[in-house]
Amino acid sequence: MLADNVKQVEKHIAAACDEVHRPVNSVQVIAVTKTVSAAQASELVQLGITNIGENRVDKLLEKKQALKNEKQVKWHLIGNLQRKKVKLIINEIDYFHALDSQSLAEEIQKRAGRVIKCFVEVNVSKEESKHGIAVEQTEAFIKSLQVFPNIQVVGLMTMAPLKAEKTEILEYFQTLRQVQNQIAENKWKHAPCLELSMGMSRDYPLGVKSGATFVRIGTAFFQ
Ligand SMILES: *Cc1c(COP(=O)(O)O)cnc(C)c1O
């Protein structure tokens, strides 16, 4: 049942927060609805989850249209975005979680009608199949984004490899946190970089223990 799953997830987040002495309201849950209907997404909103994430442009637009009366919902595009689709989506979302190239940033700058809150995606695990900027290049990349007034770097995002062990996942998440801290210290106006988007159904407690401010959860709600 959806309501039970929401309670379970909230319980696990509260326990993880407790363990590392963080207030529970320092973590926001994004429900990733890519595998379910708009009706189920709507049910989640009724249960109090107001951050909705989709990894595809067409699916996000579909859900947003279906939930157009739910003004409190914040829309997160969490997946990789092709340049040619930027104009369709960029003014429809509240957060973009996968900024990882100069050319994409240029296109966002061109198409955005306001400042867009972006996470820079970092490929901490160095998997070849993964999108994202290398850890070593992240600070320079973010610095270079200062020429785009429509882009605000609110934080960093990463995904742990599918098969990684717990200790390995913790290392990746803690690395991302260190990079985030280091960038935040610059106090760049275009890049406050105070947020961390990390942790999915199988590893969100590890994300929370490592400082995640957003976790992106799909399966755990809908299983
Ligand atoms: C699908 C997806 C998630 C959620 O994954 P679950 O394992 O279902 O929780 C999180 N982040 C991204 C980028 C995704 O594509």
Coordinates of C-alpha atoms and ligand atoms in Angstrom, one line a residue:
M1 CA 0.0 0.0 0.0
L2 CA 1.2 3.4 -0.9
A3 CA 0.4 5.0 2.4
D4 CA 2.3 2.3 4.3
N5 CA 5.3 2.7 2.0
V6 CA 5.3 6.4 2.5
K7 CA 5.3 5.8 6.3
Q8 CA 8.1 3.3 6.0
V9 CA 10.3 5.7 4.0
E10 CA 9.6 8.5 6.4
K11 CA 10.5 6.3 9.3
H12 CA 13.8 5.2 7.7
I13 CA 14.7 8.8 6.9
A14 CA 13.9 9.9 10.5
A15 CA 16.1 7.1 11.9
A16 CA 19.0 8.0 9.6
C17 CA 18.7 11.7 10.6
D18 CA 18.6 10.7 14.2
E19 CA 21.8 8.7 13.9
V20 CA 23.7 11.6 12.6
H21 CA 21.9 14.3 14.6
R22 CA 20.2 16.1 11.7
P23 CA 16.8 17.6 11.9
V24 CA 14.4 15.4 9.9
N25 CA 13.1 18.5 8.0
S26 CA 16.6 19.0 6.5
V27 CA 15.8 16.2 4.0
Q28 CA 13.3 16.5 1.2
V29 CA 11.9 13.4 -0.5
I30 CA 11.4 13.5 -4.2
A31 CA 9.0 10.8 -5.4
V32 CA 10.2 9.5 -8.7
T33 CA 7.1 8.6 -10.6
K34 CA 8.6 7.4 -13.9
T35 CA 7.1 3.9 -13.5
V36 CA 3.6 4.8 -12.4
S37 CA 0.5 6.6 -13.6
A38 CA -0.5 10.2 -12.9
A39 CA -3.2 8.8 -10.6
Q40 CA -0.6 7.3 -8.4
A41 CA 1.5 10.4 -8.4
S42 CA -1.6 12.3 -7.4
E43 CA -2.2 9.9 -4.5
L44 CA 1.3 10.6 -3.3
V45 CA 0.6 14.3 -3.3
Q46 CA -2.5 13.7 -1.2
L47 CA -0.2 11.8 1.2
G48 CA 1.9 14.9 1.6
I49 CA 4.8 14.3 -0.8
T50 CA 5.1 17.4 -2.9
N51 CA 8.3 16.9 -4.7
I52 CA 7.8 14.9 -7.9
G53 CA 10.7 13.7 -10.1
E54 CA 10.7 12.3 -13.6
N55 CA 13.7 11.4 -15.8
R56 CA 12.0 12.0 -19.1
V57 CA 10.7 15.3 -20.6
D58 CA 7.5 13.9 -22.1
K59 CA 6.6 12.0 -18.9
L60 CA 7.2 15.0 -16.8
L61 CA 5.0 17.2 -19.0
E62 CA 2.3 14.5 -18.9
K63 CA 2.3 14.3 -15.1
K64 CA 2.4 18.0 -14.7
Q65 CA -0.7 18.5 -17.0
A66 CA -2.6 15.8 -15.1
L67 CA -1.7 17.4 -11.7
K68 CA -2.2 21.0 -12.9
N69 CA -4.5 21.8 -9.9
E70 CA -1.8 20.8 -7.4
K71 CA -0.1 24.1 -7.3
Q72 CA 2.1 23.1 -4.3
V73 CA 4.0 20.5 -6.3
K74 CA 7.6 21.1 -7.1
W75 CA 8.8 19.5 -10.4
H76 CA 12.2 17.9 -10.6
L77 CA 13.8 16.8 -13.9
I78 CA 16.3 14.2 -12.6
G79 CA 17.5 12.6 -15.8
N80 CA 19.8 13.5 -18.6
L81 CA 18.5 16.2 -20.9
Q82 CA 19.1 16.5 -24.6
R83 CA 19.9 20.0 -25.9
K84 CA 17.0 19.9 -28.4
K85 CA 14.5 19.2 -25.6
V86 CA 15.6 22.1 -23.3
K87 CA 13.1 24.6 -24.8
L88 CA 10.2 22.2 -24.1
I89 CA 10.9 21.7 -20.5
I90 CA 13.2 24.3 -18.9
N91 CA 10.4 26.7 -17.9
E92 CA 8.2 24.0 -16.6
I93 CA 10.4 22.7 -13.8
D94 CA 11.5 23.9 -10.4
Y95 CA 14.8 21.9 -10.3
F96 CA 17.1 20.3 -12.9
H97 CA 19.3 17.6 -11.4
A98 CA 21.6 16.6 -14.2
L99 CA 23.6 19.6 -15.5
D100 CA 26.8 18.1 -16.9
S101 CA 28.1 20.1 -19.9
Q102 CA 28.9 23.6 -21.0
S103 CA 26.8 23.1 -24.2
L104 CA 23.7 22.2 -22.1
A105 CA 24.3 25.2 -19.9
E106 CA 24.4 27.4 -23.0
E107 CA 21.1 26.0 -24.2
I108 CA 19.5 26.5 -20.8
Q109 CA 20.7 30.0 -20.7
K110 CA 19.2 30.7 -24.1
R111 CA 15.8 29.1 -23.4
A112 CA 15.2 29.9 -19.8
G113 CA 12.8 32.7 -19.0
R114 CA 14.0 33.0 -15.4
V115 CA 16.7 31.7 -13.1
I116 CA 16.7 27.8 -13.1
K117 CA 17.8 25.9 -10.0
C118 CA 20.3 23.3 -11.2
F119 CA 22.3 20.5 -9.6
V120 CA 25.6 19.7 -11.3
E121 CA 25.8 15.9 -11.8
V122 CA 29.1 14.4 -10.7
N123 CA 30.3 11.0 -11.8
V124 CA 31.9 10.1 -8.4
S125 CA 32.2 6.4 -9.1
K126 CA 33.9 7.0 -12.5
E127 CA 31.7 4.5 -14.3
E128 CA 32.1 4.9 -18.0
S129 CA 28.4 4.5 -18.6
K130 CA 27.5 7.3 -16.3
H131 CA 26.8 10.9 -17.1
G132 CA 28.3 13.6 -15.0
I133 CA 31.4 15.7 -14.5
A134 CA 34.6 14.1 -13.0
V135 CA 35.2 15.0 -9.3
E136 CA 38.5 16.8 -10.3
Q137 CA 36.7 19.0 -12.8
T138 CA 33.6 19.9 -10.9
E139 CA 34.9 23.1 -9.3
A140 CA 36.3 24.5 -12.5
F141 CA 33.1 23.5 -14.4
I142 CA 30.9 25.3 -11.8
K143 CA 33.1 28.4 -11.8
S144 CA 32.7 28.5 -15.6
L145 CA 28.9 28.7 -15.3
Q146 CA 29.1 32.2 -13.8
V147 CA 28.7 33.6 -17.4
F148 CA 25.1 32.2 -17.5
P149 CA 22.8 34.4 -15.4
N150 CA 19.8 32.1 -15.8
I151 CA 21.6 29.2 -14.1
Q152 CA 21.9 28.9 -10.3
V153 CA 23.9 26.0 -9.1
V154 CA 22.0 25.0 -5.9
G155 CA 24.0 21.8 -5.3
L156 CA 25.5 18.5 -6.6
M157 CA 23.9 15.3 -7.6
T158 CA 25.2 11.8 -8.0
M159 CA 24.1 8.2 -8.4
A160 CA 25.9 5.2 -6.9
P161 CA 26.6 2.2 -9.1
L162 CA 23.9 -0.4 -9.1
K163 CA 26.0 -3.1 -7.6
A164 CA 28.1 -1.2 -5.1
E165 CA 28.5 -2.4 -1.5
K166 CA 27.3 -0.2 1.4
T167 CA 30.8 0.9 2.3
E168 CA 31.6 1.9 -1.3
I169 CA 28.4 3.8 -1.6
L170 CA 29.1 5.7 1.6
E171 CA 32.5 6.7 0.2
Y172 CA 31.0 8.0 -3.0
F173 CA 28.4 10.0 -1.1
Q174 CA 30.9 11.4 1.4
T175 CA 33.2 12.4 -1.5
L176 CA 30.3 14.3 -3.1
R177 CA 29.7 16.0 0.2
Q178 CA 33.3 17.1 0.5
V179 CA 33.3 18.5 -3.0
Q180 CA 30.0 20.3 -2.2
N181 CA 31.5 21.8 0.9
Q182 CA 34.6 23.0 -0.9
I183 CA 32.5 24.7 -3.6
A184 CA 30.2 26.3 -1.1
E185 CA 33.1 27.9 0.6
N186 CA 33.8 30.0 -2.5
K187 CA 30.5 31.7 -1.8
W188 CA 30.0 32.3 -5.5
K189 CA 26.9 34.3 -6.2
H190 CA 25.8 32.0 -9.1
A191 CA 26.6 28.8 -7.1
P192 CA 25.6 28.7 -3.4
C193 CA 25.9 24.9 -3.8
L194 CA 24.3 24.0 -0.4
E195 CA 22.2 21.0 -1.6
L196 CA 23.1 17.4 -2.1
S197 CA 20.8 15.2 -4.3
M198 CA 21.9 11.6 -3.5
G199 CA 20.2 8.4 -2.5
M200 CA 17.6 6.3 -4.2
S201 CA 15.4 3.4 -3.0
R202 CA 18.2 1.0 -2.2
D203 CA 20.6 3.6 -0.6
Y204 CA 18.7 6.6 0.7
P205 CA 19.5 6.0 4.4
L206 CA 23.2 6.1 3.3
G207 CA 22.5 9.3 1.5
V208 CA 20.8 10.9 4.5
K209 CA 23.7 9.8 6.8
S210 CA 26.1 11.4 4.3
G211 CA 24.3 14.8 4.2
A212 CA 21.8 14.5 1.4
T213 CA 19.2 17.3 1.4
F214 CA 17.2 15.6 -1.4
V215 CA 16.7 11.9 -1.8
R216 CA 15.1 10.5 -5.1
I217 CA 12.8 7.6 -4.3
G218 CA 10.8 5.5 -6.8
T219 CA 10.6 1.7 -6.2
A220 CA 10.3 1.9 -2.4
F221 CA 7.0 3.7 -2.7
F222 CA 5.5 1.6 -5.4
Q223 CA 6.6 -2.0 -4.6
Ligands
LIG1 C1 14.7 6.2 -11.4 C2 15.6 7.1 -10.7 C3 15.6 7.2 -9.3 C4 14.7 6.4 -8.4 O1 15.1 5.0 -8.4 P1 14.5 4.0 -7.4 O2 15.5 2.9 -7.4 O3 13.3 3.5 -8.1 O4 14.2 4.6 -6.2 C5 16.4 8.2 -8.8 N1 17.2 8.9 -9.5 C6 17.2 8.8 -10.9 C7 18.2 9.7 -11.6 C8 16.4 7.9 -11.5 O5 16.4 7.8 -12.9

